[in-house]
Amino acid sequence: MKAIRQLLLIIIGFILISVLPVLFYGGGNAELYYLMMNDEGNSFGFYPKEYFLGIYYIITQIFQQDQWMLFVLGKEYPLQDILAERYFYSMKVFLFSLGLSVVISFFVSLFISLSSKWVQRAFLSLVNILESLPDVFIIIGIQLAVVMYFRHTGVLIGDIAMTDEELYLLPVTCLTIVPTVFLIKTIVLLLKEEDQKPYIELARGKGLNAFQVSVTHGFRNVVYSLFYRSKIIFSFMLSNLFILERLFNMRGIMDLLIWSSGFTFVIISTVIFLPFFLVFTLIEMRMKKSIGLKEDGTYA
């Protein structure tokens, strides 16, 4: 029930946000203004009546699938015809980047944890530098590097803008960097915390080497703490995916948000958010059950 309440509140939030322009600018012909935001609006002010009418209009339109139309550069497209294709393309880039990030961060974190103190300090310093760089700087830097390499060698590593085919190499590379840096730093710090706990000392006392202790015991316990930080990673990646789709001219679902307004914004935002919400909810329920934690915060 708690998850259902959270989901309803988030969808209500999408609806309230989608009508915000009407609250401050109103509109002459309300319906068109709510949908396309190109109507003869009023001057800046406060229009609560029009705002609530807009909320009612959007709710009614959500349940009329035959009127789900998206306006892009003056052209009208049925939302159902393009939503699935755009969504699956974006999710392929997103999930492949996420999987690659998890694999890389696991091995790099393990290497850092088993290395000497000066190697750990050097790697963490490099991670801190990469973490401080803006996401846009990294993406544009990779694009410029590809262009410069092409100019000097004549070899094009990967397309830097969407043409007739879907892009994967450079978008996945750019999208992998930020979460990988965050995961490496987080895992290394969590392993250091676990290293001070009694069960680690007990494992070492039984004759297990550093590699066995880290993989068999350390990482297994780090996963629980890492899960509650994973929502930050997903928010980073979704915001970066939005930037990527603009800079690489990718035809993904995040790009549709730029052209959406009113009920189309609500539908697209819900389609993006809902699968992740369900996955996180199911994993959290499973984890709580495995440690005996009940809904009221007490242990069974």
mmCIF file of N, CA and C in Angstrom, residues 97-217:
data_model
loop_
_atom_site.group_PDB
_atom_site.id
_atom_site.type_symbol
_atom_site.label_atom_id
_atom_site.label_comp_id
_atom_site.label_asym_id
_atom_site.label_seq_id
_atom_site.Cartn_x
_atom_site.Cartn_y
_atom_site.Cartn_z
ATOM 1 N N SER A 97 24.777 0.836 -20.520
ATOM 2 C CA SER A 97 25.711 1.701 -19.791
ATOM 3 C C SER A 97 25.743 1.342 -18.316
ATOM 4 N N LEU A 98 24.580 1.072 -17.759
ATOM 5 C CA LEU A 98 24.503 0.712 -16.342
ATOM 6 C C LEU A 98 25.238 -0.597 -16.071
ATOM 7 N N GLY A 99 24.992 -1.607 -16.904
ATOM 8 C CA GLY A 99 25.672 -2.888 -16.726
ATOM 9 C C GLY A 99 27.177 -2.764 -16.872
ATOM 10 N N LEU A 100 27.606 -2.009 -17.867
ATOM 11 C CA LEU A 100 29.039 -1.795 -18.072
ATOM 12 C C LEU A 100 29.655 -1.058 -16.893
ATOM 13 N N SER A 101 28.927 -0.086 -16.381
ATOM 14 C CA SER A 101 29.409 0.684 -15.230
ATOM 15 C C SER A 101 29.574 -0.193 -13.995
ATOM 16 N N VAL A 102 28.614 -1.081 -13.752
ATOM 17 C CA VAL A 102 28.678 -1.962 -12.577
ATOM 18 C C VAL A 102 29.862 -2.923 -12.689
ATOM 19 N N VAL A 103 30.068 -3.501 -13.872
ATOM 20 C CA VAL A 103 31.171 -4.451 -14.066
ATOM 21 C C VAL A 103 32.517 -3.759 -13.894
ATOM 22 N N ILE A 104 32.692 -2.612 -14.531
ATOM 23 C CA ILE A 104 33.964 -1.884 -14.436
ATOM 24 C C ILE A 104 34.239 -1.452 -13.002
ATOM 25 N N SER A 105 33.232 -0.887 -12.341
ATOM 26 C CA SER A 105 33.424 -0.392 -10.974
ATOM 27 C C SER A 105 33.738 -1.535 -10.009
ATOM 28 N N PHE A 106 33.169 -2.730 -10.241
ATOM 29 C CA PHE A 106 33.442 -3.872 -9.377
ATOM 30 C C PHE A 106 34.920 -4.254 -9.440
ATOM 31 N N PHE A 107 35.437 -4.406 -10.653
ATOM 32 C CA PHE A 107 36.830 -4.835 -10.799
ATOM 33 C C PHE A 107 37.812 -3.742 -10.380
ATOM 34 N N VAL A 108 37.515 -2.500 -10.731
ATOM 35 C CA VAL A 108 38.418 -1.405 -10.349
ATOM 36 C C VAL A 108 38.424 -1.221 -8.834
ATOM 37 N N SER A 109 37.245 -1.299 -8.206
ATOM 38 C CA SER A 109 37.159 -1.160 -6.743
ATOM 39 C C SER A 109 37.903 -2.286 -6.045
ATOM 40 N N LEU A 110 37.772 -3.497 -6.577
ATOM 41 C CA LEU A 110 38.482 -4.635 -6.001
ATOM 42 C C LEU A 110 39.994 -4.455 -6.126
ATOM 43 N N PHE A 111 40.429 -3.959 -7.288
ATOM 44 C CA PHE A 111 41.865 -3.706 -7.485
ATOM 45 C C PHE A 111 42.378 -2.649 -6.511
ATOM 46 N N ILE A 112 41.610 -1.559 -6.352
ATOM 47 C CA ILE A 112 42.035 -0.492 -5.442
ATOM 48 C C ILE A 112 42.091 -1.003 -4.007
ATOM 49 N N SER A 113 41.095 -1.769 -3.599
ATOM 50 C CA SER A 113 41.019 -2.252 -2.221
ATOM 51 C C SER A 113 42.170 -3.194 -1.882
ATOM 52 N N LEU A 114 42.648 -3.950 -2.879
ATOM 53 C CA LEU A 114 43.723 -4.911 -2.642
ATOM 54 C C LEU A 114 45.110 -4.324 -2.890
ATOM 55 N N SER A 115 45.152 -3.053 -3.324
ATOM 56 C CA SER A 115 46.426 -2.419 -3.636
ATOM 57 C C SER A 115 47.047 -1.790 -2.395
ATOM 58 N N SER A 116 48.264 -1.304 -2.570
ATOM 59 C CA SER A 116 48.963 -0.621 -1.474
ATOM 60 C C SER A 116 48.341 0.745 -1.201
ATOM 61 N N LYS A 117 48.738 1.371 -0.117
ATOM 62 C CA LYS A 117 48.141 2.627 0.302
ATOM 63 C C LYS A 117 48.362 3.737 -0.719
ATOM 64 N N TRP A 118 49.571 3.820 -1.290
ATOM 65 C CA TRP A 118 49.835 4.917 -2.234
ATOM 66 C C TRP A 118 49.063 4.734 -3.539
ATOM 67 N N VAL A 119 48.871 3.474 -3.952
ATOM 68 C CA VAL A 119 48.056 3.213 -5.146
ATOM 69 C C VAL A 119 46.599 3.611 -4.881
ATOM 70 N N GLN A 120 46.087 3.308 -3.704
ATOM 71 C CA GLN A 120 44.730 3.693 -3.348
ATOM 72 C C GLN A 120 44.569 5.211 -3.372
ATOM 73 N N ARG A 121 45.555 5.922 -2.793
ATOM 74 C CA ARG A 121 45.472 7.384 -2.775
ATOM 75 C C ARG A 121 45.509 7.959 -4.187
ATOM 76 N N ALA A 122 46.356 7.372 -5.056
ATOM 77 C CA ALA A 122 46.463 7.862 -6.432
ATOM 78 C C ALA A 122 45.159 7.651 -7.196
ATOM 79 N N PHE A 123 44.574 6.458 -7.073
ATOM 80 C CA PHE A 123 43.321 6.172 -7.770
ATOM 81 C C PHE A 123 42.182 7.036 -7.243
ATOM 82 N N LEU A 124 42.091 7.203 -5.940
ATOM 83 C CA LEU A 124 41.021 8.012 -5.363
ATOM 84 C C LEU A 124 41.180 9.482 -5.752
ATOM 85 N N SER A 125 42.420 9.951 -5.888
ATOM 86 C CA SER A 125 42.647 11.327 -6.346
ATOM 87 C C SER A 125 42.152 11.494 -7.779
ATOM 88 N N LEU A 126 42.446 10.487 -8.628
ATOM 89 C CA LEU A 126 41.965 10.525 -10.009
ATOM 90 C C LEU A 126 40.445 10.483 -10.058
ATOM 91 N N VAL A 127 39.844 9.651 -9.217
ATOM 92 C CA VAL A 127 38.383 9.553 -9.154
ATOM 93 C C VAL A 127 37.781 10.888 -8.721
ATOM 94 N N ASN A 128 38.384 11.551 -7.744
ATOM 95 C CA ASN A 128 37.889 12.846 -7.276
ATOM 96 C C ASN A 128 37.959 13.905 -8.377
ATOM 97 N N ILE A 129 39.027 13.863 -9.177
ATOM 98 C CA ILE A 129 39.154 14.813 -10.281
ATOM 99 C C ILE A 129 38.063 14.584 -11.321
ATOM 100 N N LEU A 130 37.858 13.321 -11.696
ATOM 101 C CA LEU A 130 36.815 13.001 -12.677
ATOM 102 C C LEU A 130 35.433 13.347 -12.153
ATOM 103 N N GLU A 131 35.222 13.142 -10.851
ATOM 104 C CA GLU A 131 33.920 13.420 -10.254
ATOM 105 C C GLU A 131 33.620 14.913 -10.246
ATOM 106 N N SER A 132 34.660 15.740 -10.195
ATOM 107 C CA SER A 132 34.459 17.193 -10.135
ATOM 108 C C SER A 132 34.178 17.807 -11.505
ATOM 109 N N LEU A 133 34.441 17.052 -12.591
ATOM 110 C CA LEU A 133 34.209 17.584 -13.933
ATOM 111 C C LEU A 133 32.716 17.597 -14.251
ATOM 112 N N PRO A 134 32.207 18.666 -14.850
ATOM 113 C CA PRO A 134 30.785 18.704 -15.248
ATOM 114 C C PRO A 134 30.476 17.640 -16.293
ATOM 115 N N ASP A 135 29.272 17.124 -16.243
ATOM 116 C CA ASP A 135 28.866 16.073 -17.190
ATOM 117 C C ASP A 135 28.951 16.550 -18.630
ATOM 118 N N VAL A 136 28.495 17.782 -18.870
ATOM 119 C CA VAL A 136 28.515 18.321 -20.236
ATOM 120 C C VAL A 136 29.951 18.438 -20.748
ATOM 121 N N PHE A 137 30.861 18.803 -19.859
ATOM 122 C CA PHE A 137 32.276 18.916 -20.238
ATOM 123 C C PHE A 137 32.813 17.564 -20.711
ATOM 124 N N ILE A 138 32.461 16.503 -19.997
ATOM 125 C CA ILE A 138 32.928 15.157 -20.372
ATOM 126 C C ILE A 138 32.364 14.747 -21.728
ATOM 127 N N ILE A 139 31.076 14.981 -21.930
ATOM 128 C CA ILE A 139 30.431 14.571 -23.184
ATOM 129 C C ILE A 139 31.001 15.339 -24.370
ATOM 130 N N ILE A 140 31.092 16.662 -24.233
ATOM 131 C CA ILE A 140 31.628 17.471 -25.329
ATOM 132 C C ILE A 140 33.107 17.160 -25.546
ATOM 133 N N GLY A 141 33.845 16.894 -24.457
ATOM 134 C CA GLY A 141 35.253 16.549 -24.587
ATOM 135 C C GLY A 141 35.454 15.279 -25.396
ATOM 136 N N ILE A 142 34.606 14.277 -25.168
ATOM 137 C CA ILE A 142 34.702 13.031 -25.931
ATOM 138 C C ILE A 142 34.359 13.274 -27.398
ATOM 139 N N GLN A 143 33.350 14.088 -27.661
ATOM 140 C CA GLN A 143 33.003 14.413 -29.045
ATOM 141 C C GLN A 143 34.159 15.115 -29.754
ATOM 142 N N LEU A 144 34.775 16.081 -29.085
ATOM 143 C CA LEU A 144 35.902 16.807 -29.680
ATOM 144 C C LEU A 144 37.099 15.883 -29.910
ATOM 145 N N ALA A 145 37.329 14.965 -28.966
ATOM 146 C CA ALA A 145 38.438 14.025 -29.120
ATOM 147 C C ALA A 145 38.231 13.141 -30.345
ATOM 148 N N VAL A 146 37.012 12.695 -30.575
ATOM 149 C CA VAL A 146 36.708 11.871 -31.749
ATOM 150 C C VAL A 146 36.920 12.666 -33.031
ATOM 151 N N VAL A 147 36.482 13.934 -33.028
ATOM 152 C CA VAL A 147 36.653 14.788 -34.214
ATOM 153 C C VAL A 147 38.133 15.039 -34.502
ATOM 154 N N MET A 148 38.909 15.360 -33.450
ATOM 155 C CA MET A 148 40.340 15.619 -33.638
ATOM 156 C C MET A 148 41.063 14.359 -34.126
ATOM 157 N N TYR A 149 40.713 13.206 -33.575
ATOM 158 C CA TYR A 149 41.327 11.950 -34.017
ATOM 159 C C TYR A 149 41.003 11.683 -35.480
ATOM 160 N N PHE A 150 39.773 11.973 -35.886
ATOM 161 C CA PHE A 150 39.368 11.768 -37.278
ATOM 162 C C PHE A 150 40.130 12.700 -38.216
ATOM 163 N N ARG A 151 40.350 13.937 -37.776
ATOM 164 C CA ARG A 151 41.057 14.905 -38.622
ATOM 165 C C ARG A 151 42.520 14.508 -38.820
ATOM 166 N N HIS A 152 43.119 13.892 -37.810
ATOM 167 C CA HIS A 152 44.532 13.547 -37.901
ATOM 168 C C HIS A 152 44.777 12.172 -38.531
ATOM 169 N N THR A 153 43.832 11.262 -38.400
ATOM 170 C CA THR A 153 44.052 9.892 -38.896
ATOM 171 C C THR A 153 43.109 9.498 -40.025
ATOM 172 N N GLY A 154 41.984 10.194 -40.145
ATOM 173 C CA GLY A 154 40.993 9.813 -41.144
ATOM 174 C C GLY A 154 40.133 8.638 -40.727
ATOM 175 N N VAL A 155 40.292 8.197 -39.482
ATOM 176 C CA VAL A 155 39.518 7.070 -38.956
ATOM 177 C C VAL A 155 38.441 7.607 -38.031
ATOM 178 N N LEU A 156 37.182 7.310 -38.321
ATOM 179 C CA LEU A 156 36.072 7.758 -37.490
ATOM 180 C C LEU A 156 35.713 6.656 -36.499
ATOM 181 N N ILE A 157 36.001 6.898 -35.220
ATOM 182 C CA ILE A 157 35.740 5.893 -34.188
ATOM 183 C C ILE A 157 34.247 5.621 -34.056
ATOM 184 N N GLY A 158 33.460 6.670 -34.097
ATOM 185 C CA GLY A 158 32.005 6.530 -33.970
ATOM 186 C C GLY A 158 31.324 7.808 -34.377
ATOM 187 N N ASP A 159 30.087 7.710 -34.860
ATOM 188 C CA ASP A 159 29.336 8.905 -35.238
ATOM 189 C C ASP A 159 29.075 9.771 -34.021
ATOM 190 N N ILE A 160 29.134 11.086 -34.214
ATOM 191 C CA ILE A 160 28.894 12.014 -33.104
ATOM 192 C C ILE A 160 27.518 12.659 -33.198
ATOM 193 N N ALA A 161 26.731 12.250 -34.186
ATOM 194 C CA ALA A 161 25.362 12.747 -34.304
ATOM 195 C C ALA A 161 24.520 11.687 -34.977
ATOM 196 N N MET A 162 23.258 11.633 -34.590
ATOM 197 C CA MET A 162 22.340 10.633 -35.131
ATOM 198 C C MET A 162 22.096 10.891 -36.614
ATOM 199 N N THR A 163 22.213 9.858 -37.428
ATOM 200 C CA THR A 163 21.898 9.989 -38.852
ATOM 201 C C THR A 163 20.699 9.096 -39.161
ATOM 202 N N ASP A 164 20.911 8.049 -39.932
ATOM 203 C CA ASP A 164 19.824 7.120 -40.224
ATOM 204 C C ASP A 164 19.849 5.905 -39.306
ATOM 205 N N GLU A 165 20.969 5.709 -38.606
ATOM 206 C CA GLU A 165 21.114 4.552 -37.739
ATOM 207 C C GLU A 165 21.203 4.991 -36.285
ATOM 208 N N GLU A 166 20.881 4.074 -35.392
ATOM 209 C CA GLU A 166 20.943 4.373 -33.961
ATOM 210 C C GLU A 166 22.396 4.390 -33.492
ATOM 211 N N LEU A 167 22.725 5.347 -32.635
ATOM 212 C CA LEU A 167 24.069 5.462 -32.071
ATOM 213 C C LEU A 167 24.157 4.679 -30.774
ATOM 214 N N TYR A 168 25.302 4.019 -30.566
ATOM 215 C CA TYR A 168 25.508 3.286 -29.317
ATOM 216 C C TYR A 168 26.888 3.525 -28.712
ATOM 217 N N LEU A 169 27.944 3.466 -29.521
ATOM 218 C CA LEU A 169 29.304 3.479 -28.990
ATOM 219 C C LEU A 169 29.595 4.708 -28.131
ATOM 220 N N LEU A 170 29.507 5.888 -28.712
ATOM 221 C CA LEU A 170 29.847 7.101 -27.966
ATOM 222 C C LEU A 170 28.823 7.441 -26.881
ATOM 223 N N PRO A 171 27.502 7.335 -27.138
ATOM 224 C CA PRO A 171 26.555 7.586 -26.041
ATOM 225 C C PRO A 171 26.758 6.663 -24.849
ATOM 226 N N VAL A 172 26.991 5.371 -25.106
ATOM 227 C CA VAL A 172 27.214 4.430 -24.006
ATOM 228 C C VAL A 172 28.497 4.787 -23.255
ATOM 229 N N THR A 173 29.542 5.152 -23.997
ATOM 230 C CA THR A 173 30.805 5.543 -23.364
ATOM 231 C C THR A 173 30.611 6.751 -22.452
ATOM 232 N N CYS A 174 29.938 7.773 -22.955
ATOM 233 C CA CYS A 174 29.710 8.987 -22.163
ATOM 234 C C CYS A 174 28.825 8.712 -20.952
ATOM 235 N N LEU A 175 27.802 7.898 -21.146
ATOM 236 C CA LEU A 175 26.862 7.632 -20.069
ATOM 237 C C LEU A 175 27.452 6.725 -19.002
ATOM 238 N N THR A 176 28.498 5.988 -19.338
ATOM 239 C CA THR A 176 29.109 5.059 -18.391
ATOM 240 C C THR A 176 30.070 5.748 -17.421
ATOM 241 N N ILE A 177 30.676 6.841 -17.839
ATOM 242 C CA ILE A 177 31.770 7.448 -17.071
ATOM 243 C C ILE A 177 31.316 7.934 -15.697
ATOM 244 N N VAL A 178 30.282 8.764 -15.635
ATOM 245 C CA VAL A 178 29.875 9.381 -14.365
ATOM 246 C C VAL A 178 29.431 8.345 -13.323
ATOM 247 N N PRO A 179 28.512 7.411 -13.656
ATOM 248 C CA PRO A 179 28.140 6.413 -12.637
ATOM 249 C C PRO A 179 29.293 5.504 -12.233
ATOM 250 N N THR A 180 30.213 5.225 -13.164
ATOM 251 C CA THR A 180 31.364 4.388 -12.827
ATOM 252 C C THR A 180 32.238 5.070 -11.785
ATOM 253 N N VAL A 181 32.492 6.349 -11.981
ATOM 254 C CA VAL A 181 33.300 7.111 -11.015
ATOM 255 C C VAL A 181 32.616 7.140 -9.654
ATOM 256 N N PHE A 182 31.317 7.394 -9.654
ATOM 257 C CA PHE A 182 30.567 7.434 -8.392
ATOM 258 C C PHE A 182 30.574 6.075 -7.700
ATOM 259 N N LEU A 183 30.370 5.006 -8.465
ATOM 260 C CA LEU A 183 30.337 3.663 -7.885
ATOM 261 C C LEU A 183 31.695 3.265 -7.317
ATOM 262 N N ILE A 184 32.767 3.570 -8.047
ATOM 263 C CA ILE A 184 34.099 3.215 -7.566
ATOM 264 C C ILE A 184 34.378 3.873 -6.223
ATOM 265 N N LYS A 185 34.124 5.166 -6.146
ATOM 266 C CA LYS A 185 34.376 5.887 -4.901
ATOM 267 C C LYS A 185 33.518 5.350 -3.769
ATOM 268 N N THR A 186 32.249 5.099 -4.047
ATOM 269 C CA THR A 186 31.326 4.618 -3.014
ATOM 270 C C THR A 186 31.714 3.224 -2.525
ATOM 271 N N ILE A 187 32.012 2.315 -3.459
ATOM 272 C CA ILE A 187 32.354 0.941 -3.083
ATOM 273 C C ILE A 187 33.646 0.899 -2.274
ATOM 274 N N VAL A 188 34.654 1.674 -2.684
ATOM 275 C CA VAL A 188 35.929 1.689 -1.963
ATOM 276 C C VAL A 188 35.729 2.188 -0.532
ATOM 277 N N LEU A 189 34.950 3.251 -0.372
ATOM 278 C CA LEU A 189 34.704 3.785 0.967
ATOM 279 C C LEU A 189 33.898 2.809 1.822
ATOM 280 N N LEU A 190 32.922 2.143 1.219
ATOM 281 C CA LEU A 190 32.126 1.160 1.966
ATOM 282 C C LEU A 190 32.964 -0.051 2.365
ATOM 283 N N LEU A 191 33.864 -0.473 1.475
ATOM 284 C CA LEU A 191 34.751 -1.592 1.815
ATOM 285 C C LEU A 191 35.696 -1.238 2.957
ATOM 286 N N LYS A 192 36.109 0.024 2.993
ATOM 287 C CA LYS A 192 36.954 0.463 4.109
ATOM 288 C C LYS A 192 36.192 0.397 5.432
ATOM 289 N N GLU A 193 34.894 0.764 5.386
ATOM 290 C CA GLU A 193 34.070 0.682 6.596
ATOM 291 C C GLU A 193 33.892 -0.777 7.023
ATOM 292 N N GLU A 194 33.651 -1.649 6.060
ATOM 293 C CA GLU A 194 33.469 -3.066 6.377
ATOM 294 C C GLU A 194 34.753 -3.692 6.917
ATOM 295 N N ASP A 195 35.887 -3.153 6.466
ATOM 296 C CA ASP A 195 37.181 -3.720 6.851
ATOM 297 C C ASP A 195 37.442 -3.611 8.357
ATOM 298 N N GLN A 196 36.743 -2.698 9.019
ATOM 299 C CA GLN A 196 36.953 -2.496 10.452
ATOM 300 C C GLN A 196 36.011 -3.340 11.317
ATOM 301 N N LYS A 197 35.131 -4.081 10.689
ATOM 302 C CA LYS A 197 34.116 -4.807 11.462
ATOM 303 C C LYS A 197 34.637 -6.169 11.914
ATOM 304 N N PRO A 198 34.104 -6.692 13.026
ATOM 305 C CA PRO A 198 34.631 -7.936 13.623
ATOM 306 C C PRO A 198 34.572 -9.150 12.707
ATOM 307 N N TYR A 199 33.534 -9.274 11.868
ATOM 308 C CA TYR A 199 33.416 -10.485 11.048
ATOM 309 C C TYR A 199 34.541 -10.562 10.015
ATOM 310 N N ILE A 200 35.082 -9.398 9.617
ATOM 311 C CA ILE A 200 36.220 -9.401 8.708
ATOM 312 C C ILE A 200 37.459 -9.941 9.415
ATOM 313 N N GLU A 201 37.647 -9.508 10.639
ATOM 314 C CA GLU A 201 38.779 -10.012 11.423
ATOM 315 C C GLU A 201 38.652 -11.514 11.661
ATOM 316 N N LEU A 202 37.415 -11.968 11.893
ATOM 317 C CA LEU A 202 37.186 -13.398 12.099
ATOM 318 C C LEU A 202 37.516 -14.186 10.828
ATOM 319 N N ALA A 203 37.122 -13.636 9.658
ATOM 320 C CA ALA A 203 37.409 -14.310 8.385
ATOM 321 C C ALA A 203 38.910 -14.405 8.150
ATOM 322 N N ARG A 204 39.623 -13.355 8.488
ATOM 323 C CA ARG A 204 41.079 -13.380 8.338
ATOM 324 C C ARG A 204 41.706 -14.373 9.315
ATOM 325 N N GLY A 205 41.132 -14.455 10.508
ATOM 326 C CA GLY A 205 41.649 -15.388 11.502
ATOM 327 C C GLY A 205 41.476 -16.830 11.082
ATOM 328 N N LYS A 206 40.500 -17.087 10.220
ATOM 329 C CA LYS A 206 40.285 -18.451 9.719
ATOM 330 C C LYS A 206 41.215 -18.799 8.564
ATOM 331 N N GLY A 207 42.046 -17.833 8.168
ATOM 332 C CA GLY A 207 43.029 -18.116 7.125
ATOM 333 C C GLY A 207 42.653 -17.672 5.732
ATOM 334 N N LEU A 208 41.529 -16.953 5.572
ATOM 335 C CA LEU A 208 41.149 -16.469 4.249
ATOM 336 C C LEU A 208 42.071 -15.322 3.834
ATOM 337 N N ASN A 209 42.450 -15.303 2.543
ATOM 338 C CA ASN A 209 43.299 -14.221 2.062
ATOM 339 C C ASN A 209 42.464 -12.970 1.781
ATOM 340 N N ALA A 210 43.139 -11.871 1.427
ATOM 341 C CA ALA A 210 42.458 -10.575 1.240
ATOM 342 C C ALA A 210 41.422 -10.637 0.124
ATOM 343 N N PHE A 211 41.746 -11.365 -0.962
ATOM 344 C CA PHE A 211 40.811 -11.470 -2.083
ATOM 345 C C PHE A 211 39.542 -12.202 -1.658
ATOM 346 N N GLN A 212 39.680 -13.300 -0.962
ATOM 347 C CA GLN A 212 38.518 -14.072 -0.512
ATOM 348 C C GLN A 212 37.676 -13.279 0.472
ATOM 349 N N VAL A 213 38.320 -12.547 1.364
ATOM 350 C CA VAL A 213 37.587 -11.747 2.339
ATOM 351 C C VAL A 213 36.779 -10.658 1.640
ATOM 352 N N SER A 214 37.394 -9.984 0.657
ATOM 353 C CA SER A 214 36.712 -8.879 -0.038
ATOM 354 C C SER A 214 35.541 -9.374 -0.873
ATOM 355 N N VAL A 215 35.757 -10.446 -1.633
ATOM 356 C CA VAL A 215 34.713 -10.930 -2.544
ATOM 357 C C VAL A 215 33.615 -11.681 -1.807
ATOM 358 N N THR A 216 34.021 -12.591 -0.900
ATOM 359 C CA THR A 216 33.051 -13.458 -0.234
ATOM 360 C C THR A 216 32.266 -12.728 0.851
ATOM 361 N N HIS A 217 32.916 -11.843 1.571
ATOM 362 C CA HIS A 217 32.257 -11.197 2.704
ATOM 363 C C HIS A 217 32.036 -9.696 2.490
#
